[in-house]
Amino acid sequence: MMDSASSADCSENIVLATYSSWADRDKQMGTYRAIGESMEITVLLGTNWTINSPLADKVKGRLGGYLFKTTGKA
């Protein structure tokens, strides 16, 4: 995550990232939107964090945030 303050691969399909500002988070979301045009992607985003994982929708109830999900078909 190029625009994150820190990030970690929690497993082979879960990436957690934190951001210094909303602008940095939104910049990363632009990258996710571009990726989502050609492949399926699920991202849960909060004020200054994102979780990129096919399982992100499973933790939304506990963490809150907004779910961004694409099918990869533009």
CSV table of N, CA, C and O in Angstrom, one decimal, residues 3-54:
chain,number,residue,atom,x,y,z
A,3,ASP,N,0.4,4.4,-0.3
A,3,ASP,CA,0.0,5.6,0.4
A,3,ASP,C,-0.3,5.4,1.8
A,3,ASP,O,-0.7,6.4,2.5
A,4,SER,N,0.0,4.2,2.3
A,4,SER,CA,-0.4,4.0,3.7
A,4,SER,C,0.8,4.4,4.7
A,4,SER,O,1.9,4.4,4.3
A,5,ALA,N,0.4,4.7,5.9
A,5,ALA,CA,1.4,4.9,7.0
A,5,ALA,C,2.0,3.6,7.4
A,5,ALA,O,3.2,3.6,7.7
A,6,SER,N,1.2,2.5,7.4
A,6,SER,CA,1.7,1.2,7.6
A,6,SER,C,0.8,0.2,7.0
A,6,SER,O,-0.4,0.5,6.8
A,7,SER,N,1.3,-1.0,6.7
A,7,SER,CA,0.4,-2.0,6.2
A,7,SER,C,1.0,-3.4,6.6
A,7,SER,O,2.2,-3.5,6.9
A,8,ALA,N,0.2,-4.4,6.6
A,8,ALA,CA,0.6,-5.7,7.0
A,8,ALA,C,-0.2,-6.7,6.2
A,8,ALA,O,-1.4,-6.6,6.1
A,9,ASP,N,0.5,-7.8,5.7
A,9,ASP,CA,-0.2,-8.9,5.2
A,9,ASP,C,-0.5,-9.8,6.3
A,9,ASP,O,0.4,-10.4,6.9
A,10,CYS,N,-1.7,-10.0,6.7
A,10,CYS,CA,-2.1,-10.8,7.8
A,10,CYS,C,-2.2,-12.3,7.4
A,10,CYS,O,-2.1,-13.1,8.3
A,11,SER,N,-2.4,-12.5,6.2
A,11,SER,CA,-2.3,-13.8,5.6
A,11,SER,C,-2.2,-13.6,4.1
A,11,SER,O,-2.0,-12.5,3.6
A,12,GLU,N,-2.2,-14.7,3.3
A,12,GLU,CA,-2.1,-14.5,1.9
A,12,GLU,C,-3.2,-13.8,1.2
A,12,GLU,O,-3.1,-13.3,0.1
A,13,ASN,N,-4.4,-13.6,1.9
A,13,ASN,CA,-5.5,-12.9,1.3
A,13,ASN,C,-6.1,-11.8,2.2
A,13,ASN,O,-7.2,-11.5,1.9
A,14,ILE,N,-5.3,-11.4,3.1
A,14,ILE,CA,-5.8,-10.3,4.0
A,14,ILE,C,-4.7,-9.2,4.1
A,14,ILE,O,-3.6,-9.6,4.6
A,15,VAL,N,-5.0,-8.0,3.7
A,15,VAL,CA,-4.0,-6.9,3.9
A,15,VAL,C,-4.7,-5.8,4.7
A,15,VAL,O,-5.8,-5.3,4.3
A,16,LEU,N,-4.1,-5.4,5.8
A,16,LEU,CA,-4.6,-4.3,6.7
A,16,LEU,C,-3.7,-3.2,6.5
A,16,LEU,O,-2.5,-3.3,6.6
A,17,ALA,N,-4.2,-2.0,6.3
A,17,ALA,CA,-3.4,-0.8,6.1
A,17,ALA,C,-4.0,0.4,6.9
A,17,ALA,O,-5.2,0.5,7.0
A,18,THR,N,-3.2,1.2,7.5
A,18,THR,CA,-3.6,2.4,8.1
A,18,THR,C,-3.0,3.6,7.4
A,18,THR,O,-2.0,3.5,6.7
A,19,TYR,N,-3.7,4.8,7.4
A,19,TYR,CA,-3.3,5.9,6.7
A,19,TYR,C,-3.2,7.1,7.6
A,19,TYR,O,-3.9,7.3,8.6
A,20,SER,N,-2.3,8.1,7.2
A,20,SER,CA,-2.1,9.3,8.0
A,20,SER,C,-3.2,10.3,7.8
A,20,SER,O,-3.4,11.1,8.6
A,21,SER,N,-3.9,10.2,6.7
A,21,SER,CA,-5.0,11.1,6.4
A,21,SER,C,-6.1,10.5,5.5
A,21,SER,O,-5.8,9.4,4.9
A,22,TRP,N,-7.3,11.1,5.5
A,22,TRP,CA,-8.3,10.6,4.6
A,22,TRP,C,-7.8,10.7,3.1
A,22,TRP,O,-8.2,9.9,2.3
A,23,ALA,N,-7.1,11.8,2.8
A,23,ALA,CA,-6.6,11.9,1.4
A,23,ALA,C,-5.7,10.8,1.0
A,23,ALA,O,-5.9,10.3,-0.1
A,24,ASP,N,-4.9,10.3,1.9
A,24,ASP,CA,-4.0,9.1,1.6
A,24,ASP,C,-4.9,7.9,1.4
A,24,ASP,O,-4.7,7.1,0.5
A,25,ARG,N,-5.9,7.7,2.3
A,25,ARG,CA,-6.8,6.6,2.1
A,25,ARG,C,-7.6,6.6,0.8
A,25,ARG,O,-7.7,5.7,0.1
A,26,ASP,N,-8.0,7.8,0.5
A,26,ASP,CA,-8.8,8.0,-0.7
A,26,ASP,C,-7.9,7.8,-2.0
A,26,ASP,O,-8.4,7.2,-3.0
A,27,LYS,N,-6.7,8.1,-1.9
A,27,LYS,CA,-5.8,7.9,-3.0
A,27,LYS,C,-5.6,6.4,-3.2
A,27,LYS,O,-5.6,5.9,-4.4
A,28,GLN,N,-5.5,5.6,-2.1
A,28,GLN,CA,-5.4,4.2,-2.3
A,28,GLN,C,-6.7,3.6,-2.8
A,28,GLN,O,-6.7,2.6,-3.6
A,29,MET,N,-7.8,4.1,-2.4
A,29,MET,CA,-9.1,3.6,-2.9
A,29,MET,C,-9.2,3.9,-4.4
A,29,MET,O,-9.8,3.1,-5.1
A,30,GLY,N,-8.6,4.9,-4.9
A,30,GLY,CA,-8.5,5.1,-6.4
A,30,GLY,C,-7.8,3.9,-7.1
A,30,GLY,O,-8.2,3.5,-8.1
A,31,THR,N,-6.7,3.5,-6.4
A,31,THR,CA,-6.0,2.3,-6.9
A,31,THR,C,-6.9,1.1,-6.9
A,31,THR,O,-7.0,0.3,-7.8
A,32,TYR,N,-7.6,0.9,-5.8
A,32,TYR,CA,-8.5,-0.3,-5.6
A,32,TYR,C,-9.6,-0.2,-6.7
A,32,TYR,O,-10.0,-1.2,-7.3
A,33,ARG,N,-10.2,1.0,-7.0
A,33,ARG,CA,-11.2,1.1,-8.0
A,33,ARG,C,-10.7,0.7,-9.3
A,33,ARG,O,-11.4,0.0,-10.1
A,34,ALA,N,-9.5,1.1,-9.7
A,34,ALA,CA,-8.9,0.8,-11.0
A,34,ALA,C,-8.7,-0.8,-11.1
A,34,ALA,O,-9.0,-1.4,-12.1
A,35,ILE,N,-8.2,-1.4,-10.0
A,35,ILE,CA,-8.0,-2.8,-10.0
A,35,ILE,C,-9.4,-3.5,-10.1
A,35,ILE,O,-9.5,-4.5,-10.8
A,36,GLY,N,-10.4,-3.0,-9.5
A,36,GLY,CA,-11.7,-3.6,-9.5
A,36,GLY,C,-12.4,-3.6,-10.8
A,36,GLY,O,-13.4,-4.3,-11.0
A,37,GLU,N,-11.9,-2.8,-11.8
A,37,GLU,CA,-12.4,-2.8,-13.1
A,37,GLU,C,-12.1,-4.1,-13.8
A,37,GLU,O,-12.8,-4.5,-14.8
A,38,SER,N,-11.0,-4.8,-13.4
A,38,SER,CA,-10.6,-6.0,-14.1
A,38,SER,C,-10.6,-7.3,-13.3
A,38,SER,O,-10.4,-8.4,-13.8
A,39,MET,N,-10.7,-7.1,-12.0
A,39,MET,CA,-10.7,-8.3,-11.1
A,39,MET,C,-11.6,-8.0,-9.9
A,39,MET,O,-11.9,-6.9,-9.5
A,40,GLU,N,-12.1,-9.1,-9.3
A,40,GLU,CA,-13.0,-9.0,-8.1
A,40,GLU,C,-12.1,-8.5,-7.0
A,40,GLU,O,-11.0,-9.0,-6.7
A,41,ILE,N,-12.7,-7.6,-6.2
A,41,ILE,CA,-12.0,-7.1,-5.0
A,41,ILE,C,-13.0,-6.7,-4.0
A,41,ILE,O,-14.1,-6.2,-4.3
A,42,THR,N,-12.7,-6.9,-2.7
A,42,THR,CA,-13.5,-6.5,-1.6
A,42,THR,C,-12.7,-5.8,-0.6
A,42,THR,O,-11.6,-6.3,-0.1
A,43,VAL,N,-13.0,-4.6,-0.3
A,43,VAL,CA,-12.3,-3.7,0.7
A,43,VAL,C,-13.2,-3.1,1.7
A,43,VAL,O,-14.2,-2.6,1.3
A,44,LEU,N,-12.9,-3.2,2.9
A,44,LEU,CA,-13.6,-2.6,4.0
A,44,LEU,C,-12.8,-1.3,4.4
A,44,LEU,O,-11.6,-1.5,4.6
A,45,LEU,N,-13.4,-0.1,4.3
A,45,LEU,CA,-12.6,1.0,4.7
A,45,LEU,C,-13.3,1.8,5.8
A,45,LEU,O,-14.5,1.9,5.9
A,46,GLY,N,-12.4,2.3,6.7
A,46,GLY,CA,-12.8,3.1,7.8
A,46,GLY,C,-12.2,4.5,7.6
A,46,GLY,O,-11.7,4.8,6.6
A,47,THR,N,-12.2,5.3,8.7
A,47,THR,CA,-11.7,6.6,8.6
A,47,THR,C,-10.3,6.7,8.1
A,47,THR,O,-10.0,7.5,7.3
A,48,ASN,N,-9.4,5.9,8.7
A,48,ASN,CA,-8.0,5.9,8.3
A,48,ASN,C,-7.4,4.5,8.1
A,48,ASN,O,-6.2,4.3,8.3
A,49,TRP,N,-8.2,3.6,7.7
A,49,TRP,CA,-7.8,2.2,7.5
A,49,TRP,C,-8.5,1.5,6.4
A,49,TRP,O,-9.6,2.0,6.1
A,50,THR,N,-7.9,0.5,5.9
A,50,THR,CA,-8.6,-0.4,4.9
A,50,THR,C,-8.2,-1.9,5.2
A,50,THR,O,-7.1,-2.1,5.7
A,51,ILE,N,-9.1,-2.8,4.9
A,51,ILE,CA,-8.9,-4.2,5.0
A,51,ILE,C,-9.2,-4.7,3.6
A,51,ILE,O,-10.4,-4.6,3.2
A,52,ASN,N,-8.2,-5.2,2.9
A,52,ASN,CA,-8.4,-5.7,1.6
A,52,ASN,C,-8.4,-7.2,1.7
A,52,ASN,O,-7.4,-7.9,2.0
A,53,SER,N,-9.6,-7.8,1.6
A,53,SER,CA,-9.8,-9.3,1.7
A,53,SER,C,-11.1,-9.7,1.2
A,53,SER,O,-12.1,-9.0,1.4
A,54,PRO,N,-11.2,-10.9,0.6
A,54,PRO,CA,-12.5,-11.5,0.2
A,54,PRO,C,-13.4,-11.7,1.5
A,54,PRO,O,-14.6,-11.8,1.3
